[in-house]
mmCIF file of C-alpha atoms and ligand atoms in Angstrom:
data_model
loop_
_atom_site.group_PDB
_atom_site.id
_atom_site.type_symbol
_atom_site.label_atom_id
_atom_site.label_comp_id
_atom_site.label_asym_id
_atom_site.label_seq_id
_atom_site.Cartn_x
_atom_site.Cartn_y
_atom_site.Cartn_z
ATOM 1 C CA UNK M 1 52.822 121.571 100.543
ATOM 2 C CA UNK M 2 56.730 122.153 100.326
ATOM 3 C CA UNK M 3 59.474 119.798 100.909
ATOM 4 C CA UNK M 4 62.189 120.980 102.712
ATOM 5 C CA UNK M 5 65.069 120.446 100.476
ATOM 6 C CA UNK M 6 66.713 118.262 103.046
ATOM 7 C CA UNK M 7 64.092 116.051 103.323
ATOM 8 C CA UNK M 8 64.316 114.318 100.214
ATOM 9 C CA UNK M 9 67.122 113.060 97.677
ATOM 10 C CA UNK M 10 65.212 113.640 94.993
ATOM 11 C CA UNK M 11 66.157 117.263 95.324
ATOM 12 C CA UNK M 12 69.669 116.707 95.203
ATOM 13 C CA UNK M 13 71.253 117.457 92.048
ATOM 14 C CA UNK M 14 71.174 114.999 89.196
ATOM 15 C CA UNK M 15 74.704 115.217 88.054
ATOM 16 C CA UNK M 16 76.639 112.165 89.838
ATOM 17 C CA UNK M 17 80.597 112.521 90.638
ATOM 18 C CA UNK M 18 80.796 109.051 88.905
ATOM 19 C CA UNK M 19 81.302 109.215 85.627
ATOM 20 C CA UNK M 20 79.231 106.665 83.697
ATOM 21 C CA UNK M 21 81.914 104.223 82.620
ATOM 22 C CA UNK M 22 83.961 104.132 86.002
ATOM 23 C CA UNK M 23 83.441 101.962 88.796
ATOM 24 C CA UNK M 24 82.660 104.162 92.359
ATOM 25 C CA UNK M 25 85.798 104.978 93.930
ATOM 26 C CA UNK M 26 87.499 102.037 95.276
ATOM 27 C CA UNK M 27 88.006 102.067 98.554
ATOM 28 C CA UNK M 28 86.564 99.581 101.534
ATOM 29 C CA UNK M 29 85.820 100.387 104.943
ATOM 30 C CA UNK M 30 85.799 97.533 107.774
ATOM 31 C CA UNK M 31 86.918 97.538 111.248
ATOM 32 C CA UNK M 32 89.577 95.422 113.195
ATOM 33 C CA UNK M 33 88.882 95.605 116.846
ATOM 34 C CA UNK M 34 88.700 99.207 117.226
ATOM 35 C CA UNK M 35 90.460 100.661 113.964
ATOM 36 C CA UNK M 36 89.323 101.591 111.106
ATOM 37 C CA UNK M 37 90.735 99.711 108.116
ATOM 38 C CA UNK M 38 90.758 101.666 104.762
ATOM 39 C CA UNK M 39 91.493 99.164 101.375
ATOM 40 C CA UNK M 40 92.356 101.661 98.823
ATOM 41 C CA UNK M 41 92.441 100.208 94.768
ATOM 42 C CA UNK M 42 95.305 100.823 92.803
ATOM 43 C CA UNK M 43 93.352 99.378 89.744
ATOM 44 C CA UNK M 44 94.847 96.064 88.152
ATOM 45 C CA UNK M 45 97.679 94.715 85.683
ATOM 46 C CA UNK M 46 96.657 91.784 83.525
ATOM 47 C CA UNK M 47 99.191 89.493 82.230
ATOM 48 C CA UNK M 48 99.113 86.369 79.901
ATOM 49 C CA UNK M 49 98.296 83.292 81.996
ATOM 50 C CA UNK M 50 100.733 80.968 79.847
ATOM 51 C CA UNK M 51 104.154 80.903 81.840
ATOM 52 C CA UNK M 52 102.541 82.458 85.032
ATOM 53 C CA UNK M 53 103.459 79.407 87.148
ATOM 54 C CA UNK M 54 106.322 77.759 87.011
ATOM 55 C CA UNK M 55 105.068 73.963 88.426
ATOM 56 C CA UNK M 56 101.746 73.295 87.216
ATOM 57 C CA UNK M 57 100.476 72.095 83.578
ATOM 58 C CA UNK M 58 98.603 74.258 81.623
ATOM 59 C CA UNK M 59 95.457 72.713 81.350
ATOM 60 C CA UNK M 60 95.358 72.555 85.101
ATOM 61 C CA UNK M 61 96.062 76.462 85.502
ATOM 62 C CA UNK M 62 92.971 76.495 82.846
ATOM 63 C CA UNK M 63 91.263 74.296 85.321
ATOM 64 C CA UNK M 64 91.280 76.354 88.009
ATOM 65 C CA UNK M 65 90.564 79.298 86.564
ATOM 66 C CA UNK M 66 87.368 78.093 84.228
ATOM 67 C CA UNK M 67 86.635 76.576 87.994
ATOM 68 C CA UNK M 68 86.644 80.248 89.299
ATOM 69 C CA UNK M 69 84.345 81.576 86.272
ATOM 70 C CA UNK M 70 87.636 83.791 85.056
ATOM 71 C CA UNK M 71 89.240 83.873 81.335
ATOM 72 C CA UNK M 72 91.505 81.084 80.494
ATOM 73 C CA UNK M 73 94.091 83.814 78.395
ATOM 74 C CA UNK M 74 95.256 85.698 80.837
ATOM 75 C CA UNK M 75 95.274 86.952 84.377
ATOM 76 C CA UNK M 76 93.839 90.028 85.908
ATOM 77 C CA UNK M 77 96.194 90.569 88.942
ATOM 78 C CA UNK M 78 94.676 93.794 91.239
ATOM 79 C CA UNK M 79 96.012 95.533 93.870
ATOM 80 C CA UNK M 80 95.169 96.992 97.457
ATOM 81 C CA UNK M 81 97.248 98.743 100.021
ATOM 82 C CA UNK M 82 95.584 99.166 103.653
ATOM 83 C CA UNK M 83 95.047 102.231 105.613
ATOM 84 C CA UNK M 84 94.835 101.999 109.327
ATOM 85 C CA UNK M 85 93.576 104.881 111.020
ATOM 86 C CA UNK M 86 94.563 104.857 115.002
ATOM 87 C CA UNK M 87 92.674 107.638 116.101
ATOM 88 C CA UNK M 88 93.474 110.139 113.217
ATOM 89 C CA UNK M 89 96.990 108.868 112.752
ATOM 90 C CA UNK M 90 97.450 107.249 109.558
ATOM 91 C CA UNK M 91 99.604 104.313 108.879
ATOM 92 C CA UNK M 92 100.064 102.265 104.886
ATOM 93 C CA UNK M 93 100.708 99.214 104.187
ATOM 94 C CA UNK M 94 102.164 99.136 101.132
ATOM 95 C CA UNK M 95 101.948 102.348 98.286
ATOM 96 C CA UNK M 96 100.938 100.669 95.197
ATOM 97 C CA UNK M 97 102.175 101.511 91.673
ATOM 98 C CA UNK M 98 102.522 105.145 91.307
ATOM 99 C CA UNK M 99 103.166 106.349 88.067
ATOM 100 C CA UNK M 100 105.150 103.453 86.883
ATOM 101 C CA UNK M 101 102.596 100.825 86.498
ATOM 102 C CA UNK M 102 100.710 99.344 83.921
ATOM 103 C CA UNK M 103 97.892 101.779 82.558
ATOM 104 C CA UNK M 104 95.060 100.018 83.961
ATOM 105 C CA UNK M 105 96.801 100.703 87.523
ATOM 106 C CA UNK M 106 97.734 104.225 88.857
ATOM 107 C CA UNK M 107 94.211 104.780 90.989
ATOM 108 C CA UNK M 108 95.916 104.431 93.870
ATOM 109 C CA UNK M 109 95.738 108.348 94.458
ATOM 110 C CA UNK M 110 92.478 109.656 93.082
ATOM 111 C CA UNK M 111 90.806 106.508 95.915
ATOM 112 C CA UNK M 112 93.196 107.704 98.434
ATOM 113 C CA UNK M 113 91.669 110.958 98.423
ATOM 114 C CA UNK M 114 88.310 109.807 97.631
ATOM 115 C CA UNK M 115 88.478 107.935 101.087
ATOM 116 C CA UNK M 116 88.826 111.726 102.110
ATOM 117 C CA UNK M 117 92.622 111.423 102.868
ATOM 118 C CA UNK M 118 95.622 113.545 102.238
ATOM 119 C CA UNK M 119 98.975 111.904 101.507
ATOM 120 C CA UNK M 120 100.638 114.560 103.591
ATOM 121 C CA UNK M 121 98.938 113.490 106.821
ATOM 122 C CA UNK M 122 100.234 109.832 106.666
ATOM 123 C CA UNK M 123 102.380 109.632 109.163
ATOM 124 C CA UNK M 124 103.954 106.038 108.983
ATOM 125 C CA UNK M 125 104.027 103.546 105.563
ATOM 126 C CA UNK M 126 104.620 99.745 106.428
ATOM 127 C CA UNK M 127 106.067 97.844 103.098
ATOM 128 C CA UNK M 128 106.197 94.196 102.729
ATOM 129 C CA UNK M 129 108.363 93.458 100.040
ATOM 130 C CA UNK M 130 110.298 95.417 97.197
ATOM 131 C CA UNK M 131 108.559 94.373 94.400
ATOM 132 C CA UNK M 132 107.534 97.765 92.041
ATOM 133 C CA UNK M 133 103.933 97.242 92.787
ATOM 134 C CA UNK M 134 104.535 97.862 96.416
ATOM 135 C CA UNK M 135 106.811 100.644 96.582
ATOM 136 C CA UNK M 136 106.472 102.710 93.151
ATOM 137 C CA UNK M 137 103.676 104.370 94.939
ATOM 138 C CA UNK M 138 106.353 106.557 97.447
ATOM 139 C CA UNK M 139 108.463 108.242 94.584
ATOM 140 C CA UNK M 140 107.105 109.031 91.491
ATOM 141 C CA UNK M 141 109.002 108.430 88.311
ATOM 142 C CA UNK M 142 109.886 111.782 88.315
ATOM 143 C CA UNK M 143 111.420 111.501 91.693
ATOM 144 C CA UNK M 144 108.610 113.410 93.968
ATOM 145 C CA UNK M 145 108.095 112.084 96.880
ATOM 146 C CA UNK M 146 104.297 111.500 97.236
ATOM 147 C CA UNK M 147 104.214 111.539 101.253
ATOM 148 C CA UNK M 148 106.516 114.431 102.622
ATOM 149 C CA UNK M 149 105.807 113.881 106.368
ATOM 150 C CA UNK M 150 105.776 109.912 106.267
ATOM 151 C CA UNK M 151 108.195 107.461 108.093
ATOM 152 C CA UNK M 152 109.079 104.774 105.865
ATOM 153 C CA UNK M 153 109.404 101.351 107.535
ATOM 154 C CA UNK M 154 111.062 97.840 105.709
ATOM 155 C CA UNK M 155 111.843 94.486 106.472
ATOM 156 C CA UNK M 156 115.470 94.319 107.620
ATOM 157 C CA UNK M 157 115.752 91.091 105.803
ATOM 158 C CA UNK M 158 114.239 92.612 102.599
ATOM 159 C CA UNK M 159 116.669 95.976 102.940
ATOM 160 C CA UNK M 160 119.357 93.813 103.355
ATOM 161 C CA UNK M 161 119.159 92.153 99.796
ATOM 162 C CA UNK M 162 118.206 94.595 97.744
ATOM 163 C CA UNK M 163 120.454 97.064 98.732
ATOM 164 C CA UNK M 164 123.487 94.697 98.676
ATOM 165 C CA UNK M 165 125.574 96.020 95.406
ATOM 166 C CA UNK M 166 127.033 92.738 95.558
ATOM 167 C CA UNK M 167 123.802 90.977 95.058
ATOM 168 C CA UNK M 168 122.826 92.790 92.580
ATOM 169 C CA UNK M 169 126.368 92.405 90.560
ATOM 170 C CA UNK M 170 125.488 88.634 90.533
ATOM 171 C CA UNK M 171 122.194 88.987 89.978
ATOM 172 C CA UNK M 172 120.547 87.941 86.662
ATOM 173 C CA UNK M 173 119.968 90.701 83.551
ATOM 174 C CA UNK M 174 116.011 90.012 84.022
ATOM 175 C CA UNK M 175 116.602 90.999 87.788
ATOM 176 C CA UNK M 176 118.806 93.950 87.558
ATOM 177 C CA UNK M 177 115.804 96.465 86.759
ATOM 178 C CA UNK M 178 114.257 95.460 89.922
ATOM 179 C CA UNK M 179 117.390 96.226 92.108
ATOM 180 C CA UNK M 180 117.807 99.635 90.159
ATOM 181 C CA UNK M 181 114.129 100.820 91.062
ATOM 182 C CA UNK M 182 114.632 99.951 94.613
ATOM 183 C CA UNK M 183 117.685 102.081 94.685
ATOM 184 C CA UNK M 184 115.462 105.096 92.789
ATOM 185 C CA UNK M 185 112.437 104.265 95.269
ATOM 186 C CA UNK M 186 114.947 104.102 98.245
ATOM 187 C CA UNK M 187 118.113 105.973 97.489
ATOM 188 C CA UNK M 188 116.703 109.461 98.393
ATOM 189 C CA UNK M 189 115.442 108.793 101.770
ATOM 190 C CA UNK M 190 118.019 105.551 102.699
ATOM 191 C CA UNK M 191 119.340 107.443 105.855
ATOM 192 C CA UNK M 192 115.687 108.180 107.268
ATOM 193 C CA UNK M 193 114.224 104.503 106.369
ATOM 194 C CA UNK M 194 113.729 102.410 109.599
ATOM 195 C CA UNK M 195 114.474 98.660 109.506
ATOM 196 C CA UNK M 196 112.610 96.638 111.650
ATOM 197 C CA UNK M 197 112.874 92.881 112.368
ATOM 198 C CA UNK M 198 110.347 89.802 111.933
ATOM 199 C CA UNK M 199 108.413 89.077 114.589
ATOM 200 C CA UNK M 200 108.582 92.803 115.783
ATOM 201 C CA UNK M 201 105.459 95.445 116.520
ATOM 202 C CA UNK M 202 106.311 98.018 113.554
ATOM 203 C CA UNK M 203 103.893 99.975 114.797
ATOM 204 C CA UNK M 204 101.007 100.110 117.812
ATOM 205 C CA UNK M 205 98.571 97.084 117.066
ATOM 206 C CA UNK M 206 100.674 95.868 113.532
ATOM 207 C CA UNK M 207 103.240 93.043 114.445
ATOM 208 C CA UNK M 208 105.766 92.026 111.347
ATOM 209 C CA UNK M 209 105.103 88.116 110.309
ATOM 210 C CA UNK M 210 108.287 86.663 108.325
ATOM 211 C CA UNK M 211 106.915 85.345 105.363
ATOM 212 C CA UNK M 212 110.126 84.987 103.056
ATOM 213 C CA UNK M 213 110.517 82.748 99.719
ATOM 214 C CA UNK M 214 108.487 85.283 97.309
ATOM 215 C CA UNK M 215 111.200 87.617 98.152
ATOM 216 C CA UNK M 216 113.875 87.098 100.650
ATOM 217 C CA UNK M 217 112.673 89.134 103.314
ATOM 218 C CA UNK M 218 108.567 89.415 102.560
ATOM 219 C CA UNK M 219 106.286 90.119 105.348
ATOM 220 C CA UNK M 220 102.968 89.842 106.204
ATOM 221 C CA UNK M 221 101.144 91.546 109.290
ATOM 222 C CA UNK M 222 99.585 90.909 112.141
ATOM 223 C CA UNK M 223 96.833 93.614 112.721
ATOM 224 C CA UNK M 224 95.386 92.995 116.170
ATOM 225 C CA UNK M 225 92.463 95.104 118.403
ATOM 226 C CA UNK M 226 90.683 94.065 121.412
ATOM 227 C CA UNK M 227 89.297 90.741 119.655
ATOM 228 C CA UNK M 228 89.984 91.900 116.125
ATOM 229 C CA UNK M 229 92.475 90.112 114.427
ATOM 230 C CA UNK M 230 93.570 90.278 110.749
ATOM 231 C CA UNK M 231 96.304 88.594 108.607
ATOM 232 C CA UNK M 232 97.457 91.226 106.339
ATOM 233 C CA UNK M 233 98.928 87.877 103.796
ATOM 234 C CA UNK M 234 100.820 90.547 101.282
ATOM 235 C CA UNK M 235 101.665 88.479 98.643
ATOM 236 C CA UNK M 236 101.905 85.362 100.439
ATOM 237 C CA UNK M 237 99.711 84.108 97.849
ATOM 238 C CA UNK M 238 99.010 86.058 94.367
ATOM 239 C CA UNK M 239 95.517 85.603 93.153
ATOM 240 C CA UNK M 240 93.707 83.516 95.717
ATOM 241 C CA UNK M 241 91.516 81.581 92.508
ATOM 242 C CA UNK M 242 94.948 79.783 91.602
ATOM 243 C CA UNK M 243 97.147 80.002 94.624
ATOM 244 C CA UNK M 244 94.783 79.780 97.711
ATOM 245 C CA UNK M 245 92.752 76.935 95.634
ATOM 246 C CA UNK M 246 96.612 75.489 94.914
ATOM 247 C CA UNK M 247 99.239 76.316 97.073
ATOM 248 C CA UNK M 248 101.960 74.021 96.009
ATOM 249 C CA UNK M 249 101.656 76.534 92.931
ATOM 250 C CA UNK M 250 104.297 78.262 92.429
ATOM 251 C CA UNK M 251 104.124 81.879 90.490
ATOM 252 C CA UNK M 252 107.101 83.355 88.593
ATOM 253 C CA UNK M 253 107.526 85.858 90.864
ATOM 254 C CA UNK M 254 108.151 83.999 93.977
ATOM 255 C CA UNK M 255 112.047 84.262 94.288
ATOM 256 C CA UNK M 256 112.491 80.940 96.136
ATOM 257 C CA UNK M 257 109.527 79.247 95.162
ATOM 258 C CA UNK M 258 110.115 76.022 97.570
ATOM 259 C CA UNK M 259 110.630 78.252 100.461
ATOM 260 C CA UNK M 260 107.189 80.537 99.414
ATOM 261 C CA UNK M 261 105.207 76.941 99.453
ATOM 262 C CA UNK M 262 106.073 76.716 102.912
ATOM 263 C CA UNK M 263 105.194 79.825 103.950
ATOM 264 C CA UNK M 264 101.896 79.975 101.972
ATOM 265 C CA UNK M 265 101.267 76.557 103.393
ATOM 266 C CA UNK M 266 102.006 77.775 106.640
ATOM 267 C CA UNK M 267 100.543 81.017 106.852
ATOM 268 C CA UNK M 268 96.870 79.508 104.883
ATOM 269 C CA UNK M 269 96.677 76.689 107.707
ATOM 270 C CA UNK M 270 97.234 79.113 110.448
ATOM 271 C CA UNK M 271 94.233 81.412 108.835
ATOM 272 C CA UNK M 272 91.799 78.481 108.781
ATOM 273 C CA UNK M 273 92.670 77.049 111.334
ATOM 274 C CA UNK M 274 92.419 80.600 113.740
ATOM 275 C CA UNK M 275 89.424 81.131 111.396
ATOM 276 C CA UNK M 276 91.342 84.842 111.270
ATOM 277 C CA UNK M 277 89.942 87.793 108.669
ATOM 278 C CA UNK M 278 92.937 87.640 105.771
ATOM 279 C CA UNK M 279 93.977 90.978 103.766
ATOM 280 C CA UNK M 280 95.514 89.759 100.571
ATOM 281 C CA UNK M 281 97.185 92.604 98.184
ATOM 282 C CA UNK M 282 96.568 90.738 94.988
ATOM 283 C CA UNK M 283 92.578 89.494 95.480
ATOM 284 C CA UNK M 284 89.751 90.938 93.999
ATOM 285 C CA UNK M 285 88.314 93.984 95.616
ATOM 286 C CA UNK M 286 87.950 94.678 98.669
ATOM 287 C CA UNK M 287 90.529 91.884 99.099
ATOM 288 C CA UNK M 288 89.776 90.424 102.531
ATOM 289 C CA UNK M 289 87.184 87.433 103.549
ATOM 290 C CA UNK M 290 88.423 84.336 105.221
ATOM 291 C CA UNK M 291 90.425 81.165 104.759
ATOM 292 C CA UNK M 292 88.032 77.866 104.425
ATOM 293 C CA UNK M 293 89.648 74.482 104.346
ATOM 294 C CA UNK M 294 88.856 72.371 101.786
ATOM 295 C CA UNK M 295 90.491 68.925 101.421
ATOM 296 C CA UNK M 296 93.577 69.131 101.087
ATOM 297 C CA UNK M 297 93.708 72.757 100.137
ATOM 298 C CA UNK M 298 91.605 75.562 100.798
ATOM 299 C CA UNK M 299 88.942 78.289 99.560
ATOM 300 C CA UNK M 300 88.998 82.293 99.852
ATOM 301 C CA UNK M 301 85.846 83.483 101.222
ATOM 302 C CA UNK M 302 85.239 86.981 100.397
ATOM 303 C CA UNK M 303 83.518 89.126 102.763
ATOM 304 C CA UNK M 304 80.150 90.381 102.380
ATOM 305 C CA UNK M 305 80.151 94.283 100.964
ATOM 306 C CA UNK M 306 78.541 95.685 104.019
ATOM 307 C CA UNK M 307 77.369 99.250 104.306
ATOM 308 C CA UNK M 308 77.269 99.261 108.151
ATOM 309 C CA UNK M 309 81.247 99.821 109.158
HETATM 310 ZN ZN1 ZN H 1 102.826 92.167 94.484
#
């Protein structure tokens, strides 16, 4: 007897679309209420670990990470940007590297489309802060703009610093590159960009959450449907192994570190306590799971990979 071809995988052909020494594409399904949340990869950047923090000893930042089962040299830092699909129209938050990352970032696009998306039907991008990471992704380095049709929507608090030539006259040498690249991410489109203000729906069921101290006017976001709820954290901590485990820890990045304590503090306890899903852009895929208290600090519990959405 004949098997229909349908019938049976074995028929299908034996070439795979993964290539033997890649990961699957990386993107995450999962749903909040009623939407369908997308994490999309952008790979990772690795840095050393020694002068990552600014407040704790070395041996402890060792600690914690020979604690978590990770390499005691350096730090692999990865990062995720959301999709949220409300009934076909798609929203970002946050656009990952682009073309000016480090080269074991940049897969931001190839798992966009993967997801079976096209950049030119996203109709509205969220961003939480100005760091590169975030925003490279909208403007390639040689100044394409990678979504044509989208509305670009910042922090008011965070538009207002960067932007400010006066701040960045006074700012430090090490900083200046940083205010430069907003102005090349930005410049362009700085008449269309909306502003919107903490506390604010940005857009339908995704409520700004002021978050400042790792940059002046970081945000996280409030994604809520029916009686789904998730805490998109941004970078409210970095990598949850040393900053969700510790977070009086303060990494270099956070612009007013006392101030980003607070928050993290703040915005942890309120997780645990709500026992809200968390989003984090700097975890290890797929970057979400749940806040655990533990002591005096607390634990990142990563969801279970589930193939049922
Ligand atoms: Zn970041």
């Amino acid at each position: 007897m004949t098997i229909p071809a349908s019938a049976s995988a074995q028929t299908l052909p034996a070439t795979s679309p993964v290539e033997p020494d890649r990961q699957a594409p990386g993107f995450y399904r999962y749903k909040v209420g009623d939407l369908m949340i997308t994490a999309v990869n952008d790979g990772v950047g690795r840095r050393p670990i020694d002068g990552f923090i600014r407040n704790a000893e070395i041996d402890d930042v060792r600690g914690a990470l020979d604690a978590a089962f990770l390499p005691r040299d350096s730090i692999t830092i990865p990062f995720t940007t959301l999709v949220i699909d409300r009934g076909g129209k798609l929203t970002l938050i946050d656009a990952g590297n682009g073309d000016s990352g480090a080269p074991t970032s940049g897969l931001w696009m190839a798992n966009f489309r993967a997801a079976g998306f096209d950049p030119a039907a996203v109709e509205t991008i969220v961003i939480s802060h100005f760091h590169g990471d975030h925003i490279n992704g909208l403007r390639l380095k040689d100044g394409t703009a990678v979504f044509p049709s989208a509305e670009v929507l910042v922090p008011e608090a965070e538009w207002a610093f960067w932007m400010d030539d006066a701040k960045m006259a006074a700012a430090p040498d090490g900083m200046k590159g940083a205010f430069q690249n907003v102005r090349r991410v930005f410049g362009p489109i700085a008449g269309e960009v909306k502003q919107f203000k903490a506390d604010s729906e940005v857009v339908p069921n995704v409520t700004a959450v002021a978050a400042y101290g790792h940059t002046p006017g970081h945000t996280a976001f409030a994604v809520t449907a029916g009686e789904g709820r998730l805490m998109v954290m941004s970078d409210t901590t970095n990598h949850p192994a040393l900053f969700v485990r510790n977070p009086e820890w303060q990494a270099i990045f956070d612009m007013d570190g006392d101030m980003a304590r607070e928050t993290r503090k703040r915005l942890l306890d309120m997780a645990a306590s709500e026992k809200m899903q968390v989003a984090f852009y700097h975890a290890p895929f797929p970057a979400t799971g749940h806040i655990a208290r533990d002591g005096d600090s607390f634990a990142f519990v990563p969801v279970a990979w589930s193939p049922i959405i």
